[in-house]
Coordinates of C-alpha atoms in Angstrom, one line a residue:
M1 CA 11.0 -215.3 -48.4
I2 CA 8.1 -213.2 -49.6
H3 CA 7.7 -209.6 -48.7
D4 CA 4.5 -207.7 -49.5
S5 CA 5.6 -204.7 -51.5
S6 CA 2.2 -203.1 -50.9
A7 CA 2.5 -203.1 -47.1
S8 CA 4.1 -199.7 -46.9
P9 CA 3.2 -196.5 -48.8
L10 CA 5.6 -195.0 -51.3
I11 CA 6.4 -191.3 -51.3
F12 CA 7.0 -189.7 -54.6
G13 CA 8.2 -186.2 -55.8
G14 CA 5.4 -183.6 -56.2
A15 CA 3.6 -182.5 -59.3
A16 CA 4.4 -183.5 -62.9
Q17 CA 7.8 -182.1 -64.0
S18 CA 8.9 -180.5 -67.2
P19 CA 10.8 -183.0 -69.3
R20 CA 14.4 -183.7 -68.2
A21 CA 17.1 -184.9 -70.6
A22 CA 17.8 -188.6 -70.7
L23 CA 21.1 -189.3 -69.0
P24 CA 23.8 -189.9 -71.7
V25 CA 25.7 -192.3 -69.4
L26 CA 24.5 -193.7 -66.1
P27 CA 26.8 -193.0 -63.1
P28 CA 29.0 -195.6 -61.5
L29 CA 27.1 -198.0 -59.2
A30 CA 27.9 -198.9 -55.6
L31 CA 26.3 -201.0 -52.9
Y32 CA 25.7 -200.0 -49.3
I33 CA 24.9 -202.9 -46.9
H34 CA 23.7 -201.9 -43.4
I35 CA 24.3 -204.2 -40.4
P36 CA 22.3 -202.5 -37.6
W37 CA 23.6 -204.2 -34.5
C38 CA 26.2 -202.9 -32.0
V39 CA 27.5 -204.3 -28.7
R40 CA 26.3 -201.1 -27.1
K41 CA 24.7 -197.9 -28.4
C42 CA 27.0 -194.9 -28.0
P43 CA 25.5 -191.7 -26.5
Y44 CA 26.5 -189.5 -29.5
C45 CA 25.3 -191.9 -32.2
D46 CA 22.3 -191.1 -34.4
F47 CA 22.8 -193.9 -36.9
N48 CA 20.3 -196.7 -37.1
S49 CA 22.0 -199.0 -34.6
H50 CA 20.5 -201.4 -32.0
T51 CA 22.0 -203.3 -29.1
A52 CA 22.8 -206.8 -30.2
S53 CA 21.2 -209.9 -28.5
P54 CA 23.6 -212.7 -27.5
V55 CA 22.9 -214.5 -30.8
L56 CA 22.5 -212.5 -34.0
P57 CA 20.1 -213.7 -36.7
E58 CA 22.9 -213.9 -39.3
E59 CA 21.4 -216.5 -41.6
E60 CA 18.0 -214.9 -41.6
Y61 CA 19.4 -211.4 -42.1
V62 CA 21.6 -212.5 -45.1
D63 CA 18.6 -214.1 -46.7
T64 CA 16.6 -210.9 -46.2
L65 CA 19.4 -208.7 -47.6
L66 CA 19.6 -210.8 -50.8
A67 CA 15.8 -210.7 -51.2
D68 CA 16.0 -206.9 -50.7
L69 CA 18.7 -206.6 -53.3
D70 CA 16.5 -208.7 -55.8
Q71 CA 13.9 -206.0 -55.6
D72 CA 16.4 -203.3 -56.6
L73 CA 18.0 -205.2 -59.5
H74 CA 15.7 -203.4 -62.0
A75 CA 17.8 -200.3 -61.5
V76 CA 21.2 -201.9 -62.3
Y77 CA 21.0 -201.6 -66.1
D78 CA 23.9 -203.9 -66.8
R79 CA 26.3 -201.9 -64.7
E80 CA 28.9 -203.5 -62.5
L81 CA 29.6 -202.7 -58.8
S82 CA 32.5 -200.3 -58.4
S83 CA 32.4 -200.6 -54.5
I84 CA 30.7 -202.2 -51.6
F85 CA 30.5 -200.7 -48.1
F86 CA 29.4 -202.6 -45.0
G87 CA 28.2 -200.0 -42.5
G88 CA 26.4 -200.1 -39.2
G89 CA 26.0 -200.7 -36.4
T90 CA 29.1 -202.9 -36.2
P91 CA 29.4 -205.2 -39.3
S92 CA 32.4 -206.9 -37.8
L93 CA 30.0 -208.6 -35.3
F94 CA 29.0 -210.9 -38.3
S95 CA 30.9 -214.0 -38.9
A96 CA 33.1 -214.4 -42.0
E97 CA 30.8 -217.3 -43.1
A98 CA 27.8 -215.0 -43.1
L99 CA 29.5 -212.2 -45.0
G100 CA 31.0 -214.7 -47.4
R101 CA 27.6 -216.1 -48.3
L102 CA 26.3 -212.6 -48.7
L103 CA 29.1 -211.5 -51.0
K104 CA 28.7 -214.6 -53.1
G105 CA 25.0 -213.9 -53.4
V106 CA 25.6 -210.3 -54.4
E107 CA 28.2 -211.2 -57.1
Q108 CA 25.7 -213.8 -58.5
R109 CA 23.3 -210.9 -59.1
I110 CA 25.6 -208.0 -60.1
P111 CA 29.1 -208.4 -61.5
F112 CA 32.0 -206.9 -59.6
A113 CA 34.5 -204.6 -61.2
S114 CA 37.9 -206.1 -61.5
D115 CA 39.3 -203.5 -59.0
I116 CA 36.2 -203.4 -56.7
E117 CA 36.8 -201.7 -53.3
I118 CA 35.0 -203.6 -50.5
T119 CA 35.1 -201.8 -47.1
L120 CA 34.0 -203.2 -43.8
E121 CA 33.4 -201.0 -40.7
A122 CA 34.9 -202.5 -37.6
N123 CA 35.4 -201.5 -33.9
P124 CA 38.5 -202.4 -32.0
G125 CA 36.5 -204.2 -29.3
T126 CA 35.4 -206.8 -32.0
F127 CA 38.9 -207.5 -33.5
E128 CA 40.0 -211.2 -33.6
Q129 CA 43.0 -212.0 -35.8
E130 CA 41.7 -215.2 -37.4
K131 CA 38.3 -213.6 -38.1
F132 CA 39.9 -210.7 -39.9
R133 CA 42.2 -213.0 -41.9
A134 CA 39.0 -214.7 -43.0
Y135 CA 37.4 -211.4 -44.0
R136 CA 40.4 -210.6 -46.1
A137 CA 40.2 -214.0 -47.8
L138 CA 36.6 -213.2 -48.8
G139 CA 37.8 -210.3 -50.9
I140 CA 37.1 -207.5 -48.4
N141 CA 40.1 -205.3 -49.1
R142 CA 39.6 -202.2 -46.9
L143 CA 38.7 -201.6 -43.3
S144 CA 37.3 -198.6 -41.6
I145 CA 38.2 -198.8 -37.9
G146 CA 36.1 -196.8 -35.4
I147 CA 38.8 -195.5 -33.0
Q148 CA 37.3 -192.0 -32.0
S149 CA 40.0 -191.5 -29.4
F150 CA 43.0 -193.2 -27.8
Q151 CA 42.5 -191.6 -24.4
E152 CA 40.7 -193.6 -21.7
E153 CA 38.7 -190.8 -20.2
K154 CA 37.5 -189.7 -23.7
L155 CA 36.6 -193.2 -24.7
K156 CA 34.6 -193.6 -21.5
A157 CA 32.8 -190.3 -22.1
L158 CA 31.9 -191.5 -25.6
G159 CA 30.6 -194.8 -24.4
R160 CA 33.1 -196.9 -26.4
I161 CA 33.6 -200.5 -25.6
H162 CA 37.4 -200.5 -26.3
N163 CA 40.4 -198.9 -24.6
G164 CA 43.4 -197.1 -26.0
D165 CA 45.6 -200.1 -26.1
E166 CA 43.0 -202.1 -28.0
A167 CA 42.7 -199.3 -30.5
V168 CA 46.5 -199.3 -31.2
R169 CA 46.5 -203.2 -31.4
A170 CA 43.6 -203.1 -33.9
A171 CA 45.6 -201.2 -36.5
G172 CA 48.5 -203.7 -36.2
M173 CA 46.1 -206.7 -36.4
A174 CA 44.5 -205.2 -39.5
R175 CA 47.9 -205.1 -41.2
Q176 CA 48.8 -208.6 -40.1
A177 CA 45.5 -209.9 -41.5
G178 CA 46.5 -208.6 -44.9
F179 CA 44.8 -205.2 -45.0
D180 CA 47.2 -202.7 -46.6
N181 CA 44.4 -200.2 -47.0
F182 CA 42.5 -199.0 -43.9
N183 CA 40.9 -196.0 -42.5
L184 CA 40.9 -194.8 -38.9
D185 CA 37.9 -192.9 -37.7
L186 CA 38.8 -190.2 -35.2
M187 CA 36.8 -187.4 -33.5
H188 CA 37.8 -184.1 -32.1
G189 CA 36.0 -181.5 -30.1
L190 CA 35.3 -184.1 -27.4
P191 CA 34.0 -183.4 -23.9
D192 CA 36.6 -181.3 -22.0
Q193 CA 39.2 -181.8 -24.8
S194 CA 42.1 -179.5 -25.0
L195 CA 44.2 -178.6 -28.0
D196 CA 47.0 -180.9 -26.7
D197 CA 44.5 -183.8 -26.2
A198 CA 43.2 -183.5 -29.7
L199 CA 46.7 -183.3 -31.3
N200 CA 48.0 -186.3 -29.2
D201 CA 45.1 -188.4 -30.5
L202 CA 46.0 -187.3 -34.1
R203 CA 49.7 -188.0 -33.6
Q204 CA 48.9 -191.5 -32.3
A205 CA 46.7 -192.2 -35.3
I206 CA 49.3 -191.0 -37.7
A207 CA 52.0 -193.2 -36.0
L208 CA 49.8 -196.2 -36.9
K209 CA 50.3 -195.3 -40.6
P210 CA 46.7 -195.7 -41.9
T211 CA 46.2 -195.0 -45.6
H212 CA 43.2 -192.8 -44.8
L213 CA 41.9 -190.8 -41.8
S214 CA 38.4 -189.6 -41.2
W215 CA 38.9 -186.7 -38.7
Y216 CA 35.8 -184.8 -37.8
Q217 CA 34.2 -182.8 -35.0
L218 CA 31.8 -184.3 -32.5
T219 CA 28.3 -182.7 -33.0
L220 CA 25.3 -183.2 -30.8
E221 CA 22.5 -184.8 -32.9
P222 CA 18.8 -185.0 -32.0
N223 CA 17.5 -188.3 -30.6
T224 CA 20.8 -189.1 -28.9
V225 CA 21.7 -189.3 -25.2
F226 CA 24.2 -186.4 -25.7
W227 CA 21.4 -184.2 -27.2
N228 CA 19.2 -184.7 -24.1
Q229 CA 22.1 -184.6 -21.6
P230 CA 24.8 -182.4 -23.3
P231 CA 28.4 -182.8 -22.1
T232 CA 30.7 -179.9 -21.7
L233 CA 32.3 -179.3 -25.1
P234 CA 35.4 -177.1 -25.9
E235 CA 34.9 -173.4 -26.6
D236 CA 34.7 -172.2 -30.2
D237 CA 38.2 -170.7 -30.1
T238 CA 39.6 -174.0 -29.0
L239 CA 37.7 -175.9 -31.7
W240 CA 39.1 -173.5 -34.3
D241 CA 42.7 -174.0 -32.9
I242 CA 42.2 -177.8 -33.1
Q243 CA 41.0 -177.6 -36.7
E244 CA 43.9 -175.4 -37.9
A245 CA 46.6 -177.3 -36.0
G246 CA 45.3 -180.7 -36.9
Q247 CA 45.0 -179.9 -40.6
A248 CA 48.6 -178.7 -40.6
L249 CA 49.8 -181.8 -38.8
L250 CA 48.0 -184.1 -41.3
A251 CA 49.4 -182.2 -44.3
E252 CA 52.9 -182.4 -42.8
H253 CA 52.6 -186.2 -42.7
G254 CA 51.3 -186.6 -46.3
Y255 CA 47.6 -186.8 -45.7
A256 CA 45.9 -184.6 -48.2
Q257 CA 42.4 -183.3 -47.4
Y258 CA 40.1 -184.2 -50.2
E259 CA 36.8 -183.7 -48.5
V260 CA 35.4 -181.8 -45.4
S261 CA 36.6 -184.5 -43.0
A262 CA 38.5 -187.0 -45.1
Y263 CA 42.3 -187.1 -45.5
A264 CA 44.3 -189.7 -47.5
Q265 CA 47.7 -190.7 -48.6
P266 CA 48.2 -190.4 -52.4
G267 CA 45.9 -192.6 -54.3
R268 CA 44.1 -193.8 -51.2
A269 CA 40.9 -191.7 -51.2
A270 CA 37.8 -193.8 -50.4
R271 CA 36.3 -194.7 -53.8
H272 CA 32.9 -195.6 -52.2
N273 CA 32.6 -192.2 -50.6
L274 CA 33.9 -190.4 -53.7
N275 CA 31.0 -192.0 -55.6
Y276 CA 28.6 -190.5 -53.1
W277 CA 30.1 -187.0 -53.3
S278 CA 30.2 -187.0 -57.1
F279 CA 26.5 -187.9 -57.3
G280 CA 27.1 -191.5 -58.3
D281 CA 24.4 -194.2 -57.8
F282 CA 24.2 -196.6 -54.9
I283 CA 21.8 -199.4 -53.9
G284 CA 21.1 -199.4 -50.2
I285 CA 20.1 -202.7 -48.6
G286 CA 19.5 -203.5 -44.9
A287 CA 17.5 -202.0 -42.1
G288 CA 17.3 -198.2 -42.6
A289 CA 19.6 -198.2 -45.6
H290 CA 19.3 -195.3 -48.1
G291 CA 19.9 -195.5 -51.8
K292 CA 20.1 -193.2 -54.8
L293 CA 19.3 -194.6 -58.3
S294 CA 19.3 -193.0 -61.7
H295 CA 17.3 -194.2 -64.7
P296 CA 18.1 -193.8 -68.4
D297 CA 15.0 -191.6 -68.9
G298 CA 16.4 -189.0 -66.5
R299 CA 14.5 -190.0 -63.3
I300 CA 16.6 -189.9 -60.2
V301 CA 15.1 -191.6 -57.2
R302 CA 16.1 -191.7 -53.5
T303 CA 15.0 -194.7 -51.5
W304 CA 15.0 -195.7 -47.9
K305 CA 14.4 -199.1 -46.3
T306 CA 12.4 -200.2 -43.3
R307 CA 14.3 -199.0 -40.2
L308 CA 13.6 -201.5 -37.3
P309 CA 15.4 -204.8 -37.7
K310 CA 12.3 -206.8 -36.5
D311 CA 10.2 -205.1 -39.2
Y312 CA 12.8 -205.5 -41.8
L313 CA 13.0 -209.2 -41.1
N314 CA 9.2 -209.5 -41.1
P315 CA 8.0 -211.2 -44.3
A316 CA 4.6 -209.5 -44.0
K317 CA 6.2 -206.0 -44.3
S318 CA 7.9 -204.2 -47.2
F319 CA 11.6 -203.8 -47.4
Q320 CA 11.1 -200.3 -48.7
A321 CA 9.7 -197.7 -46.4
G322 CA 9.6 -195.0 -49.1
E323 CA 11.0 -193.4 -52.2
K324 CA 11.2 -189.9 -53.7
A325 CA 11.8 -188.9 -57.2
L326 CA 14.0 -185.7 -57.2
T327 CA 12.4 -182.8 -59.0
N328 CA 14.1 -180.4 -61.4
E329 CA 14.0 -177.7 -58.7
E330 CA 15.7 -180.0 -56.1
L331 CA 18.5 -181.3 -58.2
P332 CA 20.9 -178.4 -58.2
F333 CA 21.0 -178.3 -54.4
E334 CA 21.1 -182.2 -54.2
F335 CA 24.0 -182.3 -56.6
L336 CA 26.0 -179.5 -55.1
M337 CA 25.4 -180.5 -51.5
N338 CA 27.6 -183.5 -52.3
A339 CA 30.0 -182.2 -54.9
L340 CA 31.0 -179.1 -53.0
R341 CA 32.1 -181.2 -50.0
L342 CA 35.1 -182.2 -52.1
T343 CA 38.0 -179.7 -51.7
E344 CA 38.7 -179.7 -55.4
G345 CA 35.0 -179.9 -56.3
V346 CA 34.1 -181.6 -59.6
E347 CA 34.3 -181.0 -63.3
A348 CA 31.4 -178.8 -64.4
R349 CA 30.5 -181.3 -67.1
L350 CA 29.5 -183.8 -64.4
Y351 CA 26.4 -181.7 -63.5
P352 CA 24.5 -182.3 -66.8
E353 CA 25.8 -185.8 -67.1
R354 CA 24.5 -186.8 -63.6
T355 CA 21.3 -184.7 -63.5
G356 CA 20.1 -184.4 -67.0
L357 CA 19.8 -180.6 -66.5
P358 CA 21.8 -178.0 -68.5
L359 CA 24.7 -176.3 -66.8
E360 CA 22.9 -173.0 -67.4
S361 CA 20.3 -174.0 -64.7
L362 CA 23.0 -173.1 -62.2
A363 CA 23.9 -169.8 -63.7
E364 CA 22.1 -167.4 -61.3
G365 CA 23.2 -169.2 -58.1
R366 CA 26.7 -169.6 -59.4
R367 CA 27.1 -165.9 -60.2
E368 CA 25.9 -164.9 -56.7
A369 CA 28.2 -167.5 -55.0
E370 CA 31.2 -166.3 -57.0
Q371 CA 30.5 -162.7 -56.2
S372 CA 30.3 -163.5 -52.5
G373 CA 33.6 -165.2 -52.7
L374 CA 32.2 -168.7 -51.8
L375 CA 32.6 -170.4 -55.2
Q376 CA 35.7 -170.4 -57.4
V377 CA 35.4 -168.5 -60.6
E378 CA 36.4 -171.4 -62.9
P379 CA 34.1 -172.2 -65.8
S380 CA 35.2 -175.8 -66.2
R381 CA 34.8 -176.7 -62.5
L382 CA 32.3 -176.4 -59.6
A383 CA 34.4 -175.9 -56.5
A384 CA 34.1 -174.0 -53.3
T385 CA 36.8 -171.5 -52.3
L386 CA 38.5 -171.9 -49.0
R387 CA 36.0 -169.5 -47.5
G388 CA 33.2 -171.5 -49.2
Q389 CA 34.4 -174.7 -47.6
L390 CA 34.2 -173.0 -44.2
F391 CA 30.7 -171.7 -44.9
L392 CA 29.3 -174.5 -47.0
N393 CA 25.7 -174.0 -45.8
D394 CA 25.8 -170.3 -46.8
L395 CA 27.2 -171.4 -50.2
L396 CA 24.5 -173.9 -50.8
Q397 CA 21.7 -171.4 -50.0
N398 CA 22.5 -169.8 -53.4
F399 CA 21.1 -173.0 -55.1
L400 CA 17.9 -173.4 -53.1
T401 CA 14.6 -172.7 -55.0

């Protein structure tokens, strides 16, 4: 398969930059694989997902993914993959045979770490016991199951294809298929949701004993059905009550909050997402996938791939829709936008290691954020205070140039 790399313009960072230090050690490397098809597009979803046809072009898409990966291999620099994440869309629509061929092709190109984490997103409406046993046999060792709610009226309002019973069964089937590490994705702040509704959802999720919970508030995003036809959402006071009571309930059951909307049992934080938030590197392949790649000379480049599946699969078009080299002025905000999502932040030494810039380049913004009570006064760490976690956008404003 030949894709013309000149068919789409590249977008680079602005004027020539002052020299940036070479990176002493390249960050860990992960791989994100986007499968863009869903059974049905949900009204709140702003991800790059498209309604699936009765027959998916599995073989053609796998071939294209591997060809796409080939064009990014120059940025591997002898690193191994620490994690792989299949996102979507609904990756569990693909057969185990297709995903197996893909994983084999990836490993032939980039070695896997001995303890690699491989996560597959799945929806309860696509669960089949034998299919998921086959996924586990491939080496996929973590699932992220899109529950959103267990309540029928809430699921209907969200346009989900599963019901509450199927959501409960999905967790049991995951465990029976050999997955001892799985996440449940759950929303709160749903249309007409009360505090009791939200906590009942959370209690049901906890009862299923996932190792990880992603628990986050529904937001109305542009270019979605909900944006154009907004549902009635809970009042701010109710949202605040849900947040406080839900966090207390999660802590009571041993789920530690380690990121804005991520809670995990001890040792079960998502390694792939931790890599994002600590400004690690990731190759992104698939329609609309994004990547972030560091180079030994100090260049740090964000990439994005052709969005529409029909264009991505078209040999006459480029896989890559664009790229942007991050400037010295952009890097402080880019780094902290990720790192400060972590409740404990990151070690301060990570900033020069991952950006090539001296820690002193943060000095002015850091001082202002500390004085306003948004950033912890701790020389060896970069971490938001509890107030800073609540007002993260205000905190980050201190690092915009």
